[in-house]
């Protein structure tokens, strides 16, 4: 239980609903659940009590990740009960407290943060944010691996390096531990709890900031890019008769939209089913341009077609000598991206790369 009397907090913040979650070791899901709630006008400034005491939790307006009850009408969002099997629509991962809060409040949160009105764009963003961000919190808290270890073993695959510390969940976990263990030895239980609550507040603020970055990035850049990528996709045959080159007049998040367009659009005879290279300016169309090899969908750093091996790792005059196209800037050693001083040169590089 926190050192501050929750009843006193209710009196002090009578207009702000009290949020409750459990004390003790915390995880990313409840840290995110609390931060998402506080984005809504109803919960702005809401106090938080961290406790496992049922009587204290009864005084809370909304409870997440504790209490063994899932009841939206009662504003109870726990997922630890044995019979709990709820998933987000269209997904198979069992929800955590983060997923529960997002499922019930997500559209209101998106509307509040972005100003979007109810409709197709908001619905698309609601699904996108769950798929790309929230679902990983649910999986992490429920012990679901991206790929089951036994499946990796059957395929004869093993991890090339350890990445357990390279995630939002691992960052949140670090907040559980006091930076000065020796100084805690003489503190009372109330003081220790108060320190733990402060660390939870920092963790919740951290994941909330990441959520806001994800949401605003998708709303401000990813969502508007759909129309521009569609226009470029429809115009791709003017650069290559098989449609393997896509030209964008500005940088934008294009990959998701391209993959979807390729799936949704009927492909005429003689046209390639997939785009291989995407061109876009570094800043303005009059300046330098980039040529990007399109990654295989859901395949990390593996590309549909690398830039040519002889070009990899080359720059400036050395690159020009290999391509026969003056003005080359570089090709990355991994072959996924290159640059030229102008648009015409970048397009010429893309066309020549198709020949390899």
GROMACS .gro file of N, CA and C in nm, residues 52-208:
model
  471
   52UNK      N    1  -0.239  -0.389  -0.304
   52UNK     CA    2  -0.307  -0.516  -0.327
   52UNK      C    3  -0.420  -0.537  -0.226
   53UNK      N    4  -0.449  -0.435  -0.150
   53UNK     CA    5  -0.553  -0.443  -0.048
   53UNK      C    6  -0.691  -0.429  -0.113
   54UNK      N    7  -0.776  -0.533  -0.109
   54UNK     CA    8  -0.907  -0.528  -0.175
   54UNK      C    9  -0.995  -0.413  -0.127
   55UNK      N   10  -0.989  -0.381   0.001
   55UNK     CA   11  -1.073  -0.274   0.054
   55UNK      C   12  -1.032  -0.139  -0.003
   56UNK      N   13  -0.903  -0.119  -0.017
   56UNK     CA   14  -0.855   0.007  -0.076
   56UNK      C   15  -0.893   0.015  -0.223
   57UNK      N   16  -0.882  -0.097  -0.294
   57UNK     CA   17  -0.915  -0.099  -0.436
   57UNK      C   18  -1.064  -0.073  -0.460
   58UNK      N   19  -1.147  -0.107  -0.362
   58UNK     CA   20  -1.291  -0.080  -0.377
   58UNK      C   21  -1.320   0.069  -0.390
   59UNK      N   22  -1.233   0.151  -0.331
   59UNK     CA   23  -1.253   0.296  -0.336
   59UNK      C   24  -1.207   0.358  -0.468
   60UNK      N   25  -1.145   0.277  -0.553
   60UNK     CA   26  -1.092   0.328  -0.679
   60UNK      C   27  -1.201   0.330  -0.786
   61UNK      N   28  -1.200   0.434  -0.864
   61UNK     CA   29  -1.293   0.445  -0.976
   61UNK      C   30  -1.258   0.344  -1.086
   62UNK      N   31  -1.128   0.331  -1.113
   62UNK     CA   32  -1.079   0.243  -1.219
   62UNK      C   33  -0.959   0.165  -1.167
   63UNK      N   34  -0.958   0.034  -1.193
   63UNK     CA   35  -0.850  -0.052  -1.144
   63UNK      C   36  -0.792  -0.130  -1.262
   64UNK      N   37  -0.659  -0.132  -1.271
   64UNK     CA   38  -0.593  -0.204  -1.379
   64UNK      C   39  -0.491  -0.303  -1.323
   65UNK      N   40  -0.490  -0.422  -1.381
   65UNK     CA   41  -0.386  -0.524  -1.357
   65UNK      C   42  -0.389  -0.585  -1.217
   66UNK      N   43  -0.498  -0.571  -1.148
   66UNK     CA   44  -0.509  -0.631  -1.015
   66UNK      C   45  -0.658  -0.645  -0.982
   67UNK      N   46  -0.689  -0.737  -0.892
   67UNK     CA   47  -0.828  -0.752  -0.848
   67UNK      C   48  -0.901  -0.872  -0.902
   68UNK      N   49  -0.844  -0.940  -1.001
   68UNK     CA   50  -0.903  -1.061  -1.059
   68UNK      C   51  -1.043  -1.039  -1.115
   69UNK      N   52  -1.067  -0.919  -1.169
   69UNK     CA   53  -1.197  -0.888  -1.230
   69UNK      C   54  -1.175  -0.813  -1.360
   70UNK      N   55  -1.245  -0.859  -1.464
   70UNK     CA   56  -1.253  -0.782  -1.588
   70UNK      C   57  -1.400  -0.748  -1.611
   71UNK      N   58  -1.432  -0.621  -1.597
   71UNK     CA   59  -1.570  -0.574  -1.611
   71UNK      C   60  -1.564  -0.428  -1.654
   72UNK      N   61  -1.587  -0.405  -1.781
   72UNK     CA   62  -1.577  -0.268  -1.833
   72UNK      C   63  -1.676  -0.175  -1.765
   73UNK      N   64  -1.796  -0.224  -1.739
   73UNK     CA   65  -1.898  -0.140  -1.676
   73UNK      C   66  -1.854  -0.093  -1.538
   74UNK      N   67  -1.780  -0.180  -1.468
   74UNK     CA   68  -1.731  -0.146  -1.334
   74UNK      C   69  -1.593  -0.083  -1.338
   75UNK      N   70  -1.537  -0.067  -1.457
   75UNK     CA   71  -1.403  -0.010  -1.477
   75UNK      C   72  -1.296  -0.093  -1.405
   76UNK      N   73  -1.305  -0.225  -1.425
   76UNK     CA   74  -1.207  -0.318  -1.370
   76UNK      C   75  -1.139  -0.391  -1.486
   77UNK      N   76  -1.006  -0.381  -1.491
   77UNK     CA   77  -0.934  -0.432  -1.607
   77UNK      C   78  -0.815  -0.519  -1.566
   78UNK      N   79  -0.847  -0.635  -1.508
   78UNK     CA   80  -0.742  -0.732  -1.477
   78UNK      C   81  -0.751  -0.848  -1.576
   79UNK      N   82  -0.639  -0.915  -1.596
   79UNK     CA   83  -0.633  -1.023  -1.694
   79UNK      C   84  -0.572  -1.150  -1.636
   80UNK      N   85  -0.549  -1.154  -1.506
   80UNK     CA   86  -0.478  -1.266  -1.446
   80UNK      C   87  -0.568  -1.384  -1.408
   81UNK      N   88  -0.699  -1.365  -1.411
   81UNK     CA   89  -0.789  -1.472  -1.373
   81UNK      C   90  -0.783  -1.587  -1.474
   82UNK      N   91  -0.798  -1.708  -1.423
   82UNK     CA   92  -0.778  -1.828  -1.504
   82UNK      C   93  -0.871  -1.832  -1.625
   83UNK      N   94  -0.992  -1.785  -1.608
   83UNK     CA   95  -1.092  -1.796  -1.716
   83UNK      C   96  -1.079  -1.685  -1.820
   84UNK      N   97  -0.987  -1.592  -1.800
   84UNK     CA   98  -0.973  -1.479  -1.892
   84UNK      C   99  -0.913  -1.524  -2.025
   85UNK      N  100  -0.981  -1.492  -2.135
   85UNK     CA  101  -0.932  -1.531  -2.269
   85UNK      C  102  -0.951  -1.419  -2.371
   86UNK      N  103  -0.982  -1.299  -2.327
   86UNK     CA  104  -1.018  -1.190  -2.419
   86UNK      C  105  -0.900  -1.148  -2.506
   87UNK      N  106  -0.928  -1.128  -2.634
   87UNK     CA  107  -0.828  -1.080  -2.729
   87UNK      C  108  -0.882  -0.957  -2.801
   88UNK      N  109  -0.792  -0.883  -2.862
   88UNK     CA  110  -0.831  -0.768  -2.944
   88UNK      C  111  -0.894  -0.821  -3.073
   89UNK      N  112  -0.998  -0.756  -3.125
   89UNK     CA  113  -1.065  -0.806  -3.246
   89UNK      C  114  -0.967  -0.832  -3.361
   90UNK      N  115  -0.973  -0.953  -3.415
   90UNK     CA  116  -0.888  -0.989  -3.527
   90UNK      C  117  -0.749  -1.036  -3.489
   91UNK      N  118  -0.722  -1.048  -3.359
   91UNK     CA  119  -0.590  -1.091  -3.311
   91UNK      C  120  -0.605  -1.211  -3.218
   92UNK      N  121  -0.494  -1.281  -3.195
   92UNK     CA  122  -0.498  -1.402  -3.114
   92UNK      C  123  -0.429  -1.389  -2.980
   93UNK      N  124  -0.359  -1.279  -2.957
   93UNK     CA  125  -0.284  -1.262  -2.833
   93UNK      C  126  -0.377  -1.222  -2.719
   94UNK      N  127  -0.372  -1.296  -2.609
   94UNK     CA  128  -0.453  -1.261  -2.494
   94UNK      C  129  -0.412  -1.124  -2.441
   95UNK      N  130  -0.510  -1.044  -2.403
   95UNK     CA  131  -0.483  -0.907  -2.362
   95UNK      C  132  -0.420  -0.900  -2.223
   96UNK      N  133  -0.341  -0.798  -2.203
   96UNK     CA  134  -0.293  -0.759  -2.071
   96UNK      C  135  -0.374  -0.636  -2.029
   97UNK      N  136  -0.336  -0.574  -1.918
   97UNK     CA  137  -0.409  -0.453  -1.877
   97UNK      C  138  -0.393  -0.342  -1.980
   98UNK      N  139  -0.278  -0.337  -2.048
   98UNK     CA  140  -0.258  -0.236  -2.153
   98UNK      C  141  -0.356  -0.258  -2.267
   99UNK      N  142  -0.367  -0.383  -2.313
   99UNK     CA  143  -0.458  -0.413  -2.422
   99UNK      C  144  -0.603  -0.390  -2.384
  100UNK      N  145  -0.639  -0.421  -2.260
  100UNK     CA  146  -0.777  -0.399  -2.216
  100UNK      C  147  -0.811  -0.250  -2.215
  101UNK      N  148  -0.723  -0.170  -2.159
  101UNK     CA  149  -0.748  -0.026  -2.156
  101UNK      C  150  -0.753   0.029  -2.299
  102UNK      N  151  -0.662  -0.017  -2.383
  102UNK     CA  152  -0.662   0.032  -2.521
  102UNK      C  153  -0.788  -0.012  -2.596
  103UNK      N  154  -0.830  -0.136  -2.577
  103UNK     CA  155  -0.948  -0.184  -2.648
  103UNK      C  156  -1.072  -0.101  -2.613
  104UNK      N  157  -1.084  -0.063  -2.487
  104UNK     CA  158  -1.204   0.009  -2.443
  104UNK      C  159  -1.191   0.161  -2.455
  105UNK      N  160  -1.072   0.213  -2.445
  105UNK     CA  161  -1.054   0.359  -2.445
  105UNK      C  162  -0.973   0.410  -2.564
  106UNK      N  163  -0.918   0.318  -2.644
  106UNK     CA  164  -0.824   0.357  -2.749
  106UNK      C  165  -0.877   0.458  -2.849
  107UNK      N  166  -0.999   0.438  -2.896
  107UNK     CA  167  -1.053   0.531  -2.995
  107UNK      C  168  -1.072   0.670  -2.936
  108UNK      N  169  -1.115   0.677  -2.811
  108UNK     CA  170  -1.129   0.807  -2.746
  108UNK      C  171  -0.992   0.872  -2.724
  109UNK      N  172  -0.893   0.791  -2.691
  109UNK     CA  173  -0.758   0.844  -2.673
  109UNK      C  174  -0.705   0.900  -2.804
  110UNK      N  175  -0.722   0.825  -2.912
  110UNK     CA  176  -0.675   0.870  -3.043
  110UNK      C  177  -0.744   0.999  -3.083
  111UNK      N  178  -0.875   1.005  -3.063
  111UNK     CA  179  -0.950   1.126  -3.098
  111UNK      C  180  -0.903   1.245  -3.015
  112UNK      N  181  -0.877   1.222  -2.887
  112UNK     CA  182  -0.834   1.329  -2.798
  112UNK      C  183  -0.697   1.383  -2.838
  113UNK      N  184  -0.605   1.292  -2.868
  113UNK     CA  185  -0.467   1.332  -2.898
  113UNK      C  186  -0.454   1.391  -3.038
  114UNK      N  187  -0.523   1.331  -3.136
  114UNK     CA  188  -0.503   1.370  -3.276
  114UNK      C  189  -0.609   1.465  -3.330
  115UNK      N  190  -0.725   1.468  -3.266
  115UNK     CA  191  -0.835   1.550  -3.318
  115UNK      C  192  -0.913   1.482  -3.428
  116UNK      N  193  -0.882   1.356  -3.458
  116UNK     CA  194  -0.957   1.284  -3.562
  116UNK      C  195  -1.100   1.260  -3.518
  117UNK      N  196  -1.192   1.271  -3.613
  117UNK     CA  197  -1.332   1.241  -3.587
  117UNK      C  198  -1.357   1.092  -3.612
  118UNK      N  199  -1.463   1.038  -3.554
  118UNK     CA  200  -1.495   0.897  -3.581
  118UNK      C  201  -1.508   0.872  -3.731
  119UNK      N  202  -1.453   0.760  -3.776
  119UNK     CA  203  -1.458   0.730  -3.918
  119UNK      C  204  -1.348   0.635  -3.958
  120UNK      N  205  -1.329   0.620  -4.089
  120UNK     CA  206  -1.235   0.521  -4.142
  120UNK      C  207  -1.091   0.546  -4.098
  121UNK      N  208  -1.047   0.673  -4.098
  121UNK     CA  209  -0.909   0.702  -4.059
  121UNK      C  210  -0.884   0.668  -3.913
  122UNK      N  211  -0.976   0.703  -3.827
  122UNK     CA  212  -0.959   0.672  -3.686
  122UNK      C  213  -0.959   0.521  -3.664
  123UNK      N  214  -1.048   0.451  -3.732
  123UNK     CA  215  -1.054   0.304  -3.719
  123UNK      C  216  -0.924   0.240  -3.767
  124UNK      N  217  -0.870   0.291  -3.877
  124UNK     CA  218  -0.745   0.237  -3.930
  124UNK      C  219  -0.630   0.260  -3.832
  125UNK      N  220  -0.626   0.379  -3.774
  125UNK     CA  221  -0.520   0.411  -3.678
  125UNK      C  222  -0.535   0.327  -3.551
  126UNK      N  223  -0.657   0.306  -3.508
  126UNK     CA  224  -0.686   0.224  -3.390
  126UNK      C  225  -0.629   0.082  -3.407
  127UNK      N  226  -0.652   0.024  -3.523
  127UNK     CA  227  -0.599  -0.109  -3.553
  127UNK      C  228  -0.447  -0.106  -3.566
  128UNK      N  229  -0.395  -0.005  -3.634
  128UNK     CA  230  -0.251   0.005  -3.659
  128UNK      C  231  -0.172   0.017  -3.529
  129UNK      N  232  -0.219   0.101  -3.438
  129UNK     CA  233  -0.148   0.120  -3.311
  129UNK      C  234  -0.150  -0.008  -3.229
  130UNK      N  235  -0.262  -0.079  -3.232
  130UNK     CA  236  -0.263  -0.206  -3.157
  130UNK      C  237  -0.163  -0.303  -3.218
  131UNK      N  238  -0.167  -0.319  -3.349
  131UNK     CA  239  -0.081  -0.416  -3.417
  131UNK      C  240   0.067  -0.385  -3.398
  132UNK      N  241   0.104  -0.259  -3.414
  132UNK     CA  242   0.245  -0.222  -3.415
  132UNK      C  243   0.302  -0.190  -3.277
  133UNK      N  244   0.216  -0.166  -3.178
  133UNK     CA  245   0.268  -0.119  -3.049
  133UNK      C  246   0.208  -0.194  -2.930
  134UNK      N  247   0.077  -0.191  -2.916
  134UNK     CA  248   0.013  -0.244  -2.795
  134UNK      C  249   0.025  -0.395  -2.784
  135UNK      N  250   0.010  -0.466  -2.896
  135UNK     CA  251   0.007  -0.612  -2.889
  135UNK      C  252   0.135  -0.670  -2.829
  136UNK      N  253   0.247  -0.605  -2.853
  136UNK     CA  254   0.373  -0.654  -2.796
  136UNK      C  255   0.372  -0.646  -2.643
  137UNK      N  256   0.306  -0.544  -2.587
  137UNK     CA  257   0.291  -0.535  -2.442
  137UNK      C  258   0.208  -0.653  -2.391
  138UNK      N  259   0.099  -0.683  -2.462
  138UNK     CA  260   0.014  -0.795  -2.422
  138UNK      C  261   0.091  -0.927  -2.427
  139UNK      N  262   0.163  -0.947  -2.536
  139UNK     CA  263   0.239  -1.071  -2.551
  139UNK      C  264   0.346  -1.083  -2.444
  140UNK      N  265   0.417  -0.975  -2.419
  140UNK     CA  266   0.524  -0.977  -2.319
  140UNK      C  267   0.472  -1.014  -2.181
  141UNK      N  268   0.359  -0.956  -2.142
  141UNK     CA  269   0.308  -0.981  -2.008
  141UNK      C  270   0.245  -1.119  -1.994
  142UNK      N  271   0.202  -1.176  -2.107
  142UNK     CA  272   0.140  -1.309  -2.103
  142UNK      C  273   0.236  -1.420  -2.143
  143UNK      N  274   0.364  -1.387  -2.159
  143UNK     CA  275   0.464  -1.489  -2.189
  143UNK      C  276   0.454  -1.548  -2.327
  144UNK      N  277   0.414  -1.466  -2.425
  144UNK     CA  278   0.400  -1.514  -2.563
  144UNK      C  279   0.521  -1.468  -2.644
  145UNK      N  280   0.591  -1.562  -2.704
  145UNK     CA  281   0.706  -1.531  -2.788
  145UNK      C  282   0.663  -1.496  -2.930
  146UNK      N  283   0.741  -1.412  -2.996
  146UNK     CA  284   0.714  -1.383  -3.136
  146UNK      C  285   0.720  -1.511  -3.218
  147UNK      N  286   0.820  -1.592  -3.191
  147UNK     CA  287   0.831  -1.726  -3.250
  147UNK      C  288   0.859  -1.822  -3.136
  148UNK      N  289   0.784  -1.930  -3.129
  148UNK     CA  290   0.801  -2.027  -3.021
  148UNK      C  291   0.941  -2.088  -3.027
  149UNK      N  292   1.010  -2.098  -2.912
  149UNK     CA  293   1.145  -2.155  -2.911
  149UNK      C  294   1.153  -2.293  -2.974
  150UNK      N  295   1.049  -2.376  -2.953
  150UNK     CA  296   1.052  -2.510  -3.011
  150UNK      C  297   1.047  -2.507  -3.164
  151UNK      N  298   0.979  -2.404  -3.218
  151UNK     CA  299   0.974  -2.391  -3.364
  151UNK      C  300   1.110  -2.349  -3.419
  152UNK      N  301   1.180  -2.265  -3.344
  152UNK     CA  302   1.315  -2.227  -3.385
  152UNK      C  303   1.407  -2.348  -3.385
  153UNK      N  304   1.394  -2.430  -3.282
  153UNK     CA  305   1.478  -2.550  -3.273
  153UNK      C  306   1.450  -2.646  -3.387
  154UNK      N  307   1.321  -2.665  -3.418
  154UNK     CA  308   1.285  -2.755  -3.527
  154UNK      C  309   1.342  -2.707  -3.660
  155UNK      N  310   1.347  -2.575  -3.676
  155UNK     CA  311   1.399  -2.518  -3.801
  155UNK      C  312   1.551  -2.510  -3.801
  156UNK      N  313   1.613  -2.547  -3.690
  156UNK     CA  314   1.759  -2.541  -3.682
  156UNK      C  315   1.813  -2.400  -3.672
  157UNK      N  316   1.731  -2.309  -3.616
  157UNK     CA  317   1.772  -2.169  -3.607
  157UNK      C  318   1.806  -2.133  -3.463
  158UNK      N  319   1.895  -2.037  -3.448
  158UNK     CA  320   1.928  -1.986  -3.316
  158UNK      C  321   1.956  -1.837  -3.326
  159UNK      N  322   1.934  -1.766  -3.214
  159UNK     CA  323   1.956  -1.623  -3.212
  159UNK      C  324   2.104  -1.591  -3.230
  160UNK      N  325   2.132  -1.486  -3.306
  160UNK     CA  326   2.270  -1.446  -3.329
  160UNK      C  327   2.326  -1.364  -3.214
  161UNK      N  328   2.238  -1.303  -3.135
  161UNK     CA  329   2.282  -1.226  -3.020
  161UNK      C  330   2.167  -1.215  -2.921
  162UNK      N  331   2.198  -1.176  -2.799
  162UNK     CA  332   2.096  -1.162  -2.695
  162UNK      C  333   2.035  -1.023  -2.701
  163UNK      N  334   1.901  -1.017  -2.710
  163UNK     CA  335   1.835  -0.887  -2.724
  163UNK      C  336   1.734  -0.860  -2.613
  164UNK      N  337   1.744  -0.933  -2.503
  164UNK     CA  338   1.646  -0.916  -2.395
  164UNK      C  339   1.646  -0.775  -2.337
  165UNK      N  340   1.762  -0.710  -2.338
  165UNK     CA  341   1.769  -0.575  -2.281
  165UNK      C  342   1.731  -0.466  -2.377
  166UNK      N  343   1.693  -0.504  -2.499
  166UNK     CA  344   1.668  -0.406  -2.605
  166UNK      C  345   1.519  -0.398  -2.633
  167UNK      N  346   1.442  -0.359  -2.532
  167UNK     CA  347   1.297  -0.349  -2.549
  167UNK      C  348   1.241  -0.251  -2.447
  168UNK      N  349   1.120  -0.204  -2.473
  168UNK     CA  350   1.054  -0.115  -2.377
  168UNK      C  351   1.032  -0.188  -2.245
  169UNK      N  352   0.993  -0.316  -2.253
  169UNK     CA  353   0.967  -0.393  -2.131
  169UNK      C  354   1.092  -0.402  -2.043
  170UNK      N  355   1.208  -0.419  -2.105
  170UNK     CA  356   1.331  -0.429  -2.027
  170UNK      C  357   1.367  -0.296  -1.963
  171UNK      N  358   1.338  -0.186  -2.031
  171UNK     CA  359   1.362  -0.054  -1.972
  171UNK      C  360   1.272  -0.033  -1.851
  172UNK      N  361   1.144  -0.066  -1.866
  172UNK     CA  362   1.051  -0.052  -1.754
  172UNK      C  363   1.097  -0.136  -1.636
  173UNK      N  364   1.144  -0.256  -1.662
  173UNK     CA  365   1.187  -0.345  -1.554
  173UNK      C  366   1.300  -0.283  -1.472
  174UNK      N  367   1.386  -0.206  -1.537
  174UNK     CA  368   1.498  -0.145  -1.465
  174UNK      C  369   1.451  -0.044  -1.360
  175UNK      N  370   1.334   0.015  -1.382
  175UNK     CA  371   1.282   0.111  -1.284
  175UNK      C  372   1.239   0.042  -1.154
  176UNK      N  373   1.228  -0.089  -1.154
  176UNK     CA  374   1.188  -0.159  -1.032
  176UNK      C  375   1.294  -0.153  -0.923
  177UNK      N  376   1.416  -0.126  -0.960
  177UNK     CA  377   1.527  -0.138  -0.865
  177UNK      C  378   1.582  -0.003  -0.824
  178UNK      N  379   1.601   0.013  -0.695
  178UNK     CA  380   1.654   0.137  -0.642
  178UNK      C  381   1.797   0.157  -0.690
  179UNK      N  382   1.833   0.279  -0.727
  179UNK     CA  383   1.971   0.304  -0.771
  179UNK      C  384   2.072   0.299  -0.656
  180UNK      N  385   2.022   0.303  -0.533
  180UNK     CA  386   2.111   0.301  -0.417
  180UNK      C  387   2.057   0.201  -0.315
  181UNK      N  388   2.091   0.075  -0.335
  181UNK     CA  389   2.039  -0.031  -0.249
  181UNK      C  390   2.082  -0.014  -0.104
  182UNK      N  391   2.204   0.029  -0.082
  182UNK     CA  392   2.255   0.045   0.054
  182UNK      C  393   2.175   0.151   0.131
  183UNK      N  394   2.137   0.258   0.062
  183UNK     CA  395   2.064   0.366   0.128
  183UNK      C  396   1.924   0.323   0.169
  184UNK      N  397   1.871   0.219   0.106
  184UNK     CA  398   1.736   0.173   0.136
  184UNK      C  399   1.729   0.088   0.263
  185UNK      N  400   1.844   0.042   0.310
  185UNK     CA  401   1.844  -0.051   0.423
  185UNK      C  402   1.784   0.009   0.549
  186UNK      N  403   1.804   0.138   0.570
  186UNK     CA  404   1.754   0.200   0.692
  186UNK      C  405   1.617   0.262   0.679
  187UNK      N  406   1.553   0.248   0.565
  187UNK     CA  407   1.423   0.312   0.543
  187UNK      C  408   1.309   0.226   0.594
  188UNK      N  409   1.201   0.292   0.632
  188UNK     CA  410   1.081   0.220   0.675
  188UNK      C  411   1.010   0.162   0.554
  189UNK      N  412   0.915   0.072   0.579
  189UNK     CA  413   0.839   0.013   0.470
  189UNK      C  414   0.759   0.119   0.395
  190UNK      N  415   0.709   0.218   0.470
  190UNK     CA  416   0.634   0.326   0.405
  190UNK      C  417   0.724   0.408   0.314
  191UNK      N  418   0.846   0.433   0.359
  191UNK     CA  419   0.940   0.509   0.277
  191UNK      C  420   0.980   0.430   0.152
  192UNK      N  421   1.001   0.300   0.171
  192UNK     CA  422   1.036   0.216   0.056
  192UNK      C  423   0.923   0.212  -0.046
  193UNK      N  424   0.799   0.206   0.005
  193UNK     CA  425   0.684   0.203  -0.086
  193UNK      C  426   0.672   0.335  -0.162
  194UNK      N  427   0.697   0.444  -0.091
  194UNK     CA  428   0.690   0.575  -0.157
  194UNK      C  429   0.795   0.586  -0.267
  195UNK      N  430   0.915   0.532  -0.243
  195UNK     CA  431   1.019   0.533  -0.345
  195UNK      C  432   0.979   0.445  -0.464
  196UNK      N  433   0.920   0.329  -0.434
  196UNK     CA  434   0.875   0.240  -0.541
  196UNK      C  435   0.768   0.309  -0.626
  197UNK      N  436   0.677   0.380  -0.561
  197UNK     CA  437   0.572   0.451  -0.635
  197UNK      C  438   0.631   0.558  -0.726
  198UNK      N  439   0.737   0.624  -0.679
  198UNK     CA  440   0.802   0.725  -0.762
  198UNK      C  441   0.866   0.661  -0.885
  199UNK      N  442   0.927   0.544  -0.865
  199UNK     CA  443   0.989   0.476  -0.979
  199UNK      C  444   0.882   0.429  -1.078
  200UNK      N  445   0.768   0.382  -1.026
  200UNK     CA  446   0.659   0.344  -1.116
  200UNK      C  447   0.611   0.465  -1.196
  201UNK      N  448   0.600   0.579  -1.130
  201UNK     CA  449   0.555   0.700  -1.199
  201UNK      C  450   0.650   0.736  -1.314
  202UNK      N  451   0.780   0.719  -1.290
  202UNK     CA  452   0.877   0.746  -1.396
  202UNK      C  453   0.863   0.646  -1.511
  203UNK      N  454   0.843   0.518  -1.476
  203UNK     CA  455   0.826   0.416  -1.578
  203UNK      C  456   0.700   0.441  -1.660
  204UNK      N  457   0.593   0.479  -1.592
  204UNK     CA  458   0.467   0.506  -1.661
  204UNK      C  459   0.480   0.627  -1.753
  205UNK      N  460   0.551   0.728  -1.707
  205UNK     CA  461   0.575   0.845  -1.790
  205UNK      C  462   0.657   0.809  -1.913
  206UNK      N  463   0.756   0.721  -1.894
  206UNK     CA  464   0.840   0.678  -2.006
  206UNK      C  465   0.759   0.605  -2.112
  207UNK      N  466   0.681   0.504  -2.073
  207UNK     CA  467   0.606   0.429  -2.173
  207UNK      C  468   0.495   0.515  -2.234
  208UNK      N  469   0.440   0.605  -2.153
  208UNK     CA  470   0.339   0.696  -2.207
  208UNK      C  471   0.395   0.786  -2.314
   0.00000   0.00000   0.00000
